[in-house]
Tab-separated table of C-alpha atoms in Angstrom:
chain	number	residue	atom	x	y	z
A	26	MET	CA	40.428	-8.699	0.856
A	27	THR	CA	39.718	-7.083	3.762
A	28	GLN	CA	35.737	-6.507	4.882
A	29	LEU	CA	35.434	-2.643	3.861
A	30	ALA	CA	36.674	-3.833	0.760
A	31	GLU	CA	34.584	-5.912	0.155
A	32	VAL	CA	31.584	-3.649	0.688
A	33	PHE	CA	32.956	-1.454	-1.878
A	34	ALA	CA	34.374	-3.866	-4.479
A	35	VAL	CA	33.359	-3.374	-8.461
A	36	LYS	CA	33.190	-5.420	-10.782
A	37	TRP	CA	33.098	-3.864	-14.059
A	38	GLN	CA	32.293	-6.761	-16.223
A	39	GLY	CA	28.505	-6.149	-15.146
A	40	PHE	CA	27.942	-2.973	-16.272
A	41	ASN	CA	24.917	-3.237	-18.650
A	42	LEU	CA	24.589	-0.049	-20.299
A	43	ARG	CA	21.747	-0.780	-22.762
A	44	ARG	CA	19.074	-1.343	-19.161
A	45	GLY	CA	20.267	2.257	-17.705
A	46	ALA	CA	19.474	3.628	-21.265
A	47	ILE	CA	16.346	2.078	-21.070
A	48	PHE	CA	15.225	3.093	-17.589
A	49	ALA	CA	16.685	7.127	-19.053
A	50	VAL	CA	14.401	6.693	-21.854
A	51	ILE	CA	11.392	5.805	-19.549
A	52	LEU	CA	11.754	8.100	-17.015
A	53	GLY	CA	12.763	10.897	-19.747
A	54	LEU	CA	9.409	10.659	-21.217
A	55	LEU	CA	7.650	10.193	-18.135
A	56	ILE	CA	9.001	14.163	-17.560
A	57	VAL	CA	8.636	15.670	-20.730
A	58	VAL	CA	5.181	13.815	-21.887
A	59	GLY	CA	3.658	12.654	-18.437
A	60	VAL	CA	1.904	13.457	-16.006
A	61	LEU	CA	0.920	17.396	-16.426
A	62	PRO	CA	4.594	18.804	-16.423
A	63	GLN	CA	3.179	21.927	-14.799
A	64	ASP	CA	1.997	20.069	-11.968
A	65	ARG	CA	4.827	17.834	-9.963
A	66	ARG	CA	2.334	16.990	-7.538
A	67	TYR	CA	1.962	13.604	-9.662
A	68	PHE	CA	5.760	13.186	-10.626
A	69	LEU	CA	6.987	10.588	-8.159
A	70	SER	CA	3.260	7.872	-8.625
A	71	THR	CA	4.145	7.998	-12.566
A	72	ILE	CA	8.544	7.789	-12.364
A	73	PHE	CA	7.793	4.792	-9.471
A	74	GLY	CA	4.939	3.023	-11.181
A	75	ALA	CA	7.000	2.697	-14.459
A	76	LEU	CA	10.575	1.988	-12.449
A	77	PHE	CA	8.620	-0.981	-10.151
A	78	LEU	CA	6.820	-2.095	-12.395
A	79	ALA	CA	9.924	-2.674	-15.115
A	80	LEU	CA	11.968	-4.461	-11.773
A	81	ALA	CA	9.145	-6.821	-11.216
A	82	ASP	CA	8.669	-7.636	-14.968
A	83	PRO	CA	9.041	-11.986	-15.104
A	84	GLY	CA	9.365	-11.950	-18.521
A	85	GLY	CA	8.411	-14.725	-20.595
A	86	LYS	CA	5.239	-15.193	-23.107
A	87	TYR	CA	3.885	-12.013	-23.742
A	88	GLY	CA	0.154	-12.622	-22.735
A	89	TYR	CA	1.825	-14.744	-19.301
A	90	ARG	CA	4.091	-11.346	-18.995
A	91	VAL	CA	0.958	-8.834	-19.386
A	92	ALA	CA	-1.413	-10.776	-17.298
A	93	ARG	CA	1.188	-10.346	-14.457
A	94	LEU	CA	2.449	-7.220	-14.710
A	95	ALA	CA	-1.326	-5.702	-14.742
A	96	ILE	CA	-1.959	-7.643	-11.602
A	97	PHE	CA	1.279	-5.722	-10.222
A	98	ALA	CA	0.001	-2.343	-11.624
A	99	VAL	CA	-3.071	-3.028	-9.768
A	100	ALA	CA	-2.114	-3.602	-6.565
A	101	GLY	CA	0.270	-0.422	-6.641
A	102	ALA	CA	-2.791	1.684	-7.831
A	103	LEU	CA	-4.800	0.377	-4.741
A	104	LEU	CA	-1.596	0.761	-2.217
A	105	THR	CA	-1.528	4.309	-3.773
A	106	ALA	CA	-4.713	5.521	-3.111
A	107	LEU	CA	-4.432	4.026	0.408
A	108	GLY	CA	-1.462	5.513	1.610
A	109	PHE	CA	-2.296	9.121	-0.124
A	110	GLY	CA	-6.018	8.590	1.678
A	111	ILE	CA	-4.678	7.472	5.007
A	112	GLY	CA	-1.570	9.613	5.214
A	113	PRO	CA	-2.894	12.888	6.503
A	114	SER	CA	-5.507	10.654	8.729
A	115	ALA	CA	-4.888	10.102	12.724
A	116	TRP	CA	-1.077	8.374	13.214
A	117	GLY	CA	-2.291	5.281	14.678
A	118	TRP	CA	-4.119	3.807	11.386
A	119	VAL	CA	-0.965	4.815	9.136
A	120	VAL	CA	1.161	2.588	12.112
A	121	LEU	CA	-1.544	-0.204	11.592
A	122	ALA	CA	-1.704	0.133	7.791
A	123	ALA	CA	2.284	-0.119	7.417
A	124	PHE	CA	2.693	-2.349	9.681
A	125	VAL	CA	0.408	-4.929	7.617
A	126	ALA	CA	1.744	-4.014	4.193
A	127	THR	CA	5.190	-4.777	5.803
A	128	LEU	CA	3.793	-8.147	7.364
A	129	LEU	CA	2.006	-9.457	4.465
A	130	GLY	CA	5.298	-8.293	2.214
A	131	GLY	CA	7.627	-10.415	4.304
A	132	LEU	CA	5.167	-13.088	3.987
A	133	ALA	CA	5.188	-12.961	0.241
A	134	VAL	CA	7.823	-15.207	-0.040
A	135	LYS	CA	5.576	-17.821	0.562
A	136	TYR	CA	4.627	-17.860	-3.372
A	137	GLY	CA	7.690	-17.854	-4.637
A	138	VAL	CA	10.826	-15.233	-4.430
A	139	HIS	CA	10.218	-13.315	-7.356
A	140	ARG	CA	6.404	-12.614	-6.005
A	141	PHE	CA	8.447	-11.289	-2.621
A	142	VAL	CA	10.073	-9.133	-4.478
A	143	ALA	CA	7.060	-7.409	-6.154
A	144	ALA	CA	5.240	-7.236	-2.685
A	145	TYR	CA	8.761	-5.638	-1.325
A	146	LEU	CA	8.813	-2.962	-4.509
A	147	LEU	CA	5.050	-2.428	-3.560
A	148	ASN	CA	5.797	-2.210	0.330
A	149	VAL	CA	8.573	0.249	-0.468
A	150	TRP	CA	6.440	2.747	-2.603
A	151	PHE	CA	3.690	2.497	-0.113
A	152	ILE	CA	5.879	3.501	2.900
A	153	ILE	CA	6.633	6.500	0.361
A	154	ALA	CA	3.010	7.281	-0.601
A	155	LEU	CA	2.285	7.944	3.157
A	156	GLY	CA	4.618	10.324	3.514
A	157	LEU	CA	4.015	11.906	0.123
A	158	PRO	CA	0.401	13.722	1.686
A	159	THR	CA	3.017	15.590	4.101
A	160	LEU	CA	5.407	16.724	1.574
A	161	LEU	CA	2.182	18.401	-0.458
A	162	SER	CA	0.878	19.679	2.972
A	163	PHE	CA	4.366	22.024	3.374
A	164	ASP	CA	4.372	22.824	-0.645
A	165	TYR	CA	0.844	24.347	-0.009
A	166	PRO	CA	0.404	24.611	3.673
A	167	GLY	CA	-2.368	27.421	3.609
A	168	LEU	CA	-4.332	25.564	0.949
A	169	TYR	CA	-3.370	22.283	2.396
A	170	GLN	CA	-5.282	23.206	5.250
A	171	SER	CA	-8.383	24.831	4.280
A	172	GLY	CA	-9.172	22.001	2.266
A	173	LEU	CA	-8.544	23.581	-1.102
A	174	ILE	CA	-6.427	21.110	-2.508
A	175	HIS	CA	-5.929	17.374	-0.763
A	176	PRO	CA	-3.416	14.920	-1.629
A	177	GLU	CA	-5.896	13.093	-4.556
A	178	PRO	CA	-6.353	9.705	-3.691
A	179	ARG	CA	-7.750	8.556	-7.006
A	180	LYS	CA	-5.755	10.971	-9.403
A	181	GLN	CA	-2.474	9.817	-8.010
A	182	ALA	CA	-3.546	6.514	-8.225
A	183	LEU	CA	-4.162	7.272	-11.929
A	184	ALA	CA	-0.311	8.674	-12.629
A	185	TRP	CA	1.102	5.075	-11.205
A	186	LEU	CA	-0.945	3.546	-13.878
A	187	VAL	CA	0.205	6.084	-16.628
A	188	GLY	CA	3.819	5.041	-15.307
A	189	SER	CA	2.665	1.382	-15.441
A	190	ALA	CA	1.115	1.633	-18.727
A	191	LEU	CA	4.169	3.192	-19.729
A	192	TRP	CA	6.069	0.118	-19.258
A	193	ILE	CA	4.052	-2.049	-20.650
A	194	ALA	CA	3.615	-0.243	-24.050
A	195	TYR	CA	7.639	-0.227	-24.297
A	196	THR	CA	7.614	-4.228	-23.523
A	197	PHE	CA	4.624	-4.166	-26.896
A	198	ILE	CA	6.716	-1.940	-28.574
A	199	VAL	CA	9.781	-4.313	-28.337
A	200	SER	CA	7.919	-7.863	-28.547
A	201	LEU	CA	6.655	-6.388	-31.780
A	202	ALA	CA	10.419	-5.345	-32.949
A	203	ARG	CA	12.065	-8.286	-32.328
A	204	ARG	CA	9.052	-10.700	-33.287
A	205	ARG	CA	9.761	-13.413	-29.987
A	206	VAL	CA	7.088	-15.257	-28.842
A	207	THR	CA	9.225	-15.399	-25.243
A	208	GLU	CA	11.282	-12.557	-23.937
A	209	PRO	CA	13.515	-12.996	-21.024
A	210	GLN	CA	13.341	-11.138	-17.554
A	211	PRO	CA	14.606	-7.348	-17.950
A	212	VAL	CA	16.024	-7.374	-14.919
A	213	ALA	CA	18.438	-10.557	-15.074
A	214	GLU	CA	19.762	-10.020	-11.105
A	215	ILE	CA	16.007	-10.398	-9.487
A	216	PRO	CA	14.978	-13.885	-8.661
A	217	GLY	CA	13.075	-15.663	-10.677
A	218	ASP	CA	11.699	-18.323	-8.895
A	219	ILE	CA	7.780	-18.569	-8.291
A	220	SER	CA	8.133	-21.924	-6.702
A	221	PRO	CA	5.938	-21.624	-2.949
A	222	ARG	CA	8.116	-22.411	-0.411
A	223	PRO	CA	7.139	-23.150	3.185
A	224	LEU	CA	6.573	-20.200	5.893
A	225	THR	CA	9.332	-21.471	8.707
A	226	ARG	CA	8.613	-20.084	12.193
A	227	PRO	CA	11.968	-18.268	11.346
A	228	LEU	CA	10.776	-16.575	8.461
A	229	ILE	CA	7.368	-15.619	10.116
A	230	LEU	CA	9.308	-14.177	12.909
A	231	PHE	CA	11.470	-12.275	10.509
A	232	ALA	CA	8.799	-11.128	8.672
A	233	VAL	CA	7.061	-10.063	12.227
A	234	ILE	CA	10.184	-8.047	13.103
A	235	ARG	CA	10.855	-6.342	9.991
A	236	ALA	CA	7.072	-5.023	10.382
A	237	VAL	CA	7.393	-4.115	13.326
A	238	ALA	CA	11.038	-2.256	12.898
A	239	VAL	CA	9.524	-0.082	9.805
A	240	SER	CA	6.119	0.620	12.331
A	241	ILE	CA	8.896	2.157	14.709
A	242	ALA	CA	9.886	4.467	12.168
A	243	VAL	CA	6.100	5.195	11.098
A	244	ALA	CA	5.000	5.680	14.659
A	245	ILE	CA	8.270	8.591	15.356
A	246	ALA	CA	7.662	10.008	12.155
A	247	PHE	CA	3.567	10.628	12.191
A	248	GLY	CA	3.212	10.203	16.037
A	249	LEU	CA	5.147	13.209	17.121
A	250	LYS	CA	5.166	15.048	13.653
A	251	LEU	CA	8.854	15.907	13.685
A	252	PRO	CA	9.830	17.984	10.878
A	253	ASP	CA	11.238	16.201	8.030
A	254	ALA	CA	10.534	12.863	9.956
A	255	TYR	CA	8.892	11.112	7.183
A	256	TRP	CA	12.434	10.534	6.041
A	257	MET	CA	13.023	7.589	8.790
A	258	PRO	CA	10.716	4.954	7.713
A	259	ILE	CA	11.897	5.665	4.040
A	260	ALA	CA	15.046	5.694	4.570
A	261	ALA	CA	14.323	1.932	6.922
A	262	ILE	CA	12.171	0.004	4.444
A	263	ILE	CA	15.104	1.027	1.570
A	264	ALA	CA	17.728	-0.166	3.549
A	265	MET	CA	16.382	-3.204	5.123
A	266	LYS	CA	17.402	-6.261	4.108
A	267	PRO	CA	14.807	-8.260	2.222
A	268	SER	CA	15.480	-11.765	3.277
A	269	LEU	CA	16.595	-13.769	5.610
A	270	GLN	CA	18.791	-15.711	3.550
A	271	GLN	CA	21.023	-12.952	2.651
A	272	SER	CA	24.461	-12.659	3.668
A	273	THR	CA	25.799	-10.209	5.900
A	274	LEU	CA	27.564	-8.834	3.014
A	275	VAL	CA	25.016	-8.140	1.209
A	276	ALA	CA	23.877	-6.139	4.565
A	277	GLU	CA	26.866	-4.105	5.129
A	278	GLN	CA	26.555	-3.363	1.348
A	279	ARG	CA	22.694	-2.211	1.590
A	280	VAL	CA	23.654	-0.261	4.651
A	281	ALA	CA	26.723	1.445	3.115
A	282	GLY	CA	25.525	2.543	0.350
A	283	THR	CA	21.856	3.824	2.043
A	284	ILE	CA	24.394	6.533	3.615
A	285	ALA	CA	26.333	7.054	0.659
A	286	GLY	CA	23.248	7.582	-1.208
A	287	ALA	CA	21.819	10.104	1.665
A	288	ALA	CA	25.359	11.927	1.702
A	289	VAL	CA	24.686	12.254	-2.534
A	290	ALA	CA	21.371	13.678	-1.713
A	291	ALA	CA	22.104	16.345	1.205
A	292	LEU	CA	24.538	17.728	-1.223
A	293	VAL	CA	22.955	17.918	-4.873
A	294	LEU	CA	19.737	19.121	-3.036
A	295	LEU	CA	22.507	21.819	-0.990
A	296	ALA	CA	23.915	22.708	-4.915
A	297	VAL	CA	20.899	22.457	-7.085
A	298	ASP	CA	17.338	24.585	-6.581
A	299	ASN	CA	15.723	24.164	-9.773
A	300	ARG	CA	13.053	21.247	-10.199
A	301	THR	CA	14.293	20.522	-14.179
A	302	ALA	CA	17.667	20.215	-12.853
A	303	LEU	CA	16.765	17.540	-9.926
A	304	GLU	CA	14.503	15.828	-12.439
A	305	VAL	CA	17.735	15.213	-14.860
A	306	ILE	CA	19.509	13.762	-12.255
A	307	ILE	CA	16.735	11.339	-10.716
A	308	VAL	CA	17.334	10.450	-14.283
A	309	VAL	CA	20.545	9.897	-14.124
A	310	LEU	CA	20.736	8.161	-11.072
A	311	PHE	CA	18.442	5.919	-12.312
A	312	ALA	CA	19.619	4.832	-15.128
A	313	LEU	CA	22.982	4.608	-13.393
A	314	ALA	CA	21.762	1.865	-10.729
A	315	GLY	CA	20.021	0.031	-13.554
A	316	SER	CA	23.604	-0.104	-15.540
A	317	ILE	CA	25.901	-0.983	-12.156
A	318	ARG	CA	22.984	-3.019	-10.753
A	319	THR	CA	25.712	-6.122	-11.180
A	320	VAL	CA	28.419	-4.176	-10.658
A	321	SER	CA	28.923	-3.164	-7.492
A	322	TYR	CA	25.425	-3.377	-4.919
A	323	THR	CA	26.892	-0.589	-2.765
A	324	TRP	CA	26.778	1.808	-5.241
A	325	TYR	CA	23.809	0.503	-6.716
A	326	THR	CA	21.911	0.796	-3.636
A	327	ALA	CA	23.651	4.100	-3.399
A	328	ALA	CA	22.014	5.526	-6.646
A	329	VAL	CA	18.785	4.105	-5.619
A	330	ALA	CA	18.333	5.465	-2.354
A	331	GLY	CA	19.801	9.104	-3.945
A	332	ALA	CA	17.619	9.307	-6.555
A	333	VAL	CA	14.290	8.255	-4.002
A	334	LEU	CA	15.454	11.011	-1.360
A	335	ILE	CA	16.100	13.927	-3.944
A	336	ALA	CA	12.286	12.968	-5.315
A	337	ALA	CA	11.040	13.180	-2.123
A	338	ASP	CA	12.705	16.704	-1.885
A	339	ILE	CA	11.095	17.835	-5.114
A	340	PRO	CA	7.939	19.325	-3.475
A	341	HIS	CA	9.462	20.825	-1.214
A	342	PRO	CA	12.851	22.952	-1.513
A	343	SER	CA	14.622	23.134	1.714
A	344	ASN	CA	17.734	24.580	3.180
A	345	LEU	CA	20.812	23.553	4.940
A	346	THR	CA	19.191	22.843	8.271
A	347	ASP	CA	16.439	21.017	6.816
A	348	GLU	CA	18.688	18.943	4.979
A	349	GLY	CA	21.006	18.403	8.173
A	350	ARG	CA	17.651	17.010	9.731
A	351	ARG	CA	16.922	15.006	6.838
A	352	ILE	CA	20.589	13.176	7.171
A	353	LEU	CA	20.153	12.264	11.033
A	354	PHE	CA	16.563	11.074	10.387
A	355	THR	CA	17.885	8.991	7.618
A	356	LEU	CA	20.755	7.294	9.134
A	357	ALA	CA	18.008	7.189	12.178
A	358	GLY	CA	16.000	4.789	9.619
A	359	VAL	CA	19.380	2.672	8.620
A	360	GLY	CA	20.113	2.240	12.588
A	361	ILE	CA	16.739	1.163	12.630
A	362	SER	CA	17.293	-1.226	9.859
A	363	ILE	CA	20.496	-2.951	11.583
A	364	ILE	CA	18.799	-3.220	14.577
A	365	VAL	CA	16.533	-5.705	12.638
A	366	LEU	CA	19.849	-7.178	10.982
A	367	LEU	CA	21.302	-8.027	13.841
A	368	LEU	CA	17.757	-9.415	15.341
A	369	ALA	CA	17.437	-11.449	12.277
A	370	GLY	CA	20.844	-12.921	12.845
A	371	LEU	CA	20.707	-13.773	16.708
A	372	LEU	CA	17.615	-15.507	15.627
A	373	LYS	CA	19.270	-17.463	12.831
A	374	LYS	CA	21.786	-18.609	15.123
A	375	HIS	CA	19.043	-19.887	17.761
A	376	ALA	CA	17.192	-21.691	15.291
A	377	ALA	CA	20.312	-23.475	14.419
A	378	LYS	CA	21.469	-24.141	17.582
A	379	ALA	CA	18.082	-25.046	18.580
A	380	ALA	CA	17.898	-27.854	15.973
A	381	ALA	CA	21.324	-29.174	16.875
A	382	GLN	CA	20.526	-29.486	19.669
A	383	ALA	CA	17.091	-31.344	19.145
A	384	PRO	CA	17.570	-35.162	20.038
A	385	GLN	CA	17.020	-37.404	17.158
A	386	SER	CA	14.480	-39.966	16.170
A	387	PRO	CA	14.693	-43.309	17.017
A	388	GLN	CA	15.345	-43.993	13.595
A	389	ALA	CA	18.169	-41.963	12.738
A	390	SER	CA	19.692	-42.764	15.436
A	391	ALA	CA	19.644	-46.708	14.082
A	392	THR	CA	20.767	-44.933	10.500
C-alpha cells in the first residue's frame, strides 16, 4: 500500500453510529433549547462546552466521573472568560496568553496521557475563544466600537457551563437508566491512562516548540490585524500533532484532514447563507466525526475541522473573497504545524543519536 493510500485508508468495521447519534442529539438540543436561539453570540461556547466535555469524559464510577468532569468544565469556563476578556486587548497580551496556555497544555502529559488530551482540548478551545471577539466586532462593527456591546466574558463562560451541564445531565440519566455503578469511557479511542510520567528534555522542548509555533500564528493574526487571519492559529492548533510519540502517518493524516475540512467548509459557506442550515450542517459533521473516529483518522479530522471552521463563520457570513482569504490563512496555519512536526522529528532523531553515542557506564560495559 502506498503512503497516500495509507493516509486515506478506511476501516468500516470501526464505524460507531451510536456515538454519532449521541453527539447529534446533544448538539441538536443545544441549538433548539440551548442558549437564547435568537442571540447566536453564545452558540460556539455552548457547543464546545458539551462536545469537549464528552471527549474528555473519563468514565468510571459516577462520583469520580462527575468530579473530573466538573474540574474540566470549570477550567474551560475560566479559559472562556479569559479568552473573551483579553481577545480585544493589545496583541502582546494575547500572544503571551496563547504561549502560556499551549506550553502548560503540552507539559500536562506529566499527569498522564488522558489529562494531556483534556488539556489539549482546552488549549484548542482557548485559541478559538481568543478569536471570537474579532468575529463579534465584524458582526456588530458600530455597536462594538461604541462600547454598547462587548464580548461579555462572564456570559460566554456561563454558556460554556450550560453546554457542560447538559453532558453531565445526560451521563446521569444514562447511569440511572442502565443501573450501572461504573460506565465505560464514551470515546474509547482517547487514551485513558492517568499514570504520571517524567518530563524528559525532548518532551519539554517539544512543548516549547508547539507553544512558539502557536504564538507565531497568533502574533501574525492579532499583531498585523489582517482580515480573517484568526483562522491561522485555529488551523494551526487543530492540525498540530498533540504528542511527540505519534507516528508520521498520524501526522500526515491530521494535516490532510485539516486541508480537506477547510475545503469542505469553504464550499458549504459559499453555497449556504442560512444560519439554521449552517447549524444543521455543523451537527451533521460533528455526528459524522463521532461515528467515523476509528474508521479513518483523516476523514475524522476533516469532519471536525470543517465543523469548527463553519461554526467560526456563523457570526459573520462572508463572500467569495473572504472565503479565499480564509482558506489561505488556514493553509498557512497548517504550514506552521508542518514546520513544527519537522522540528519535532529532527529533535527526536537528535535525541536518539545522542543516546546512541553516549558512553556506556563501567557497569554496563562489564555486563
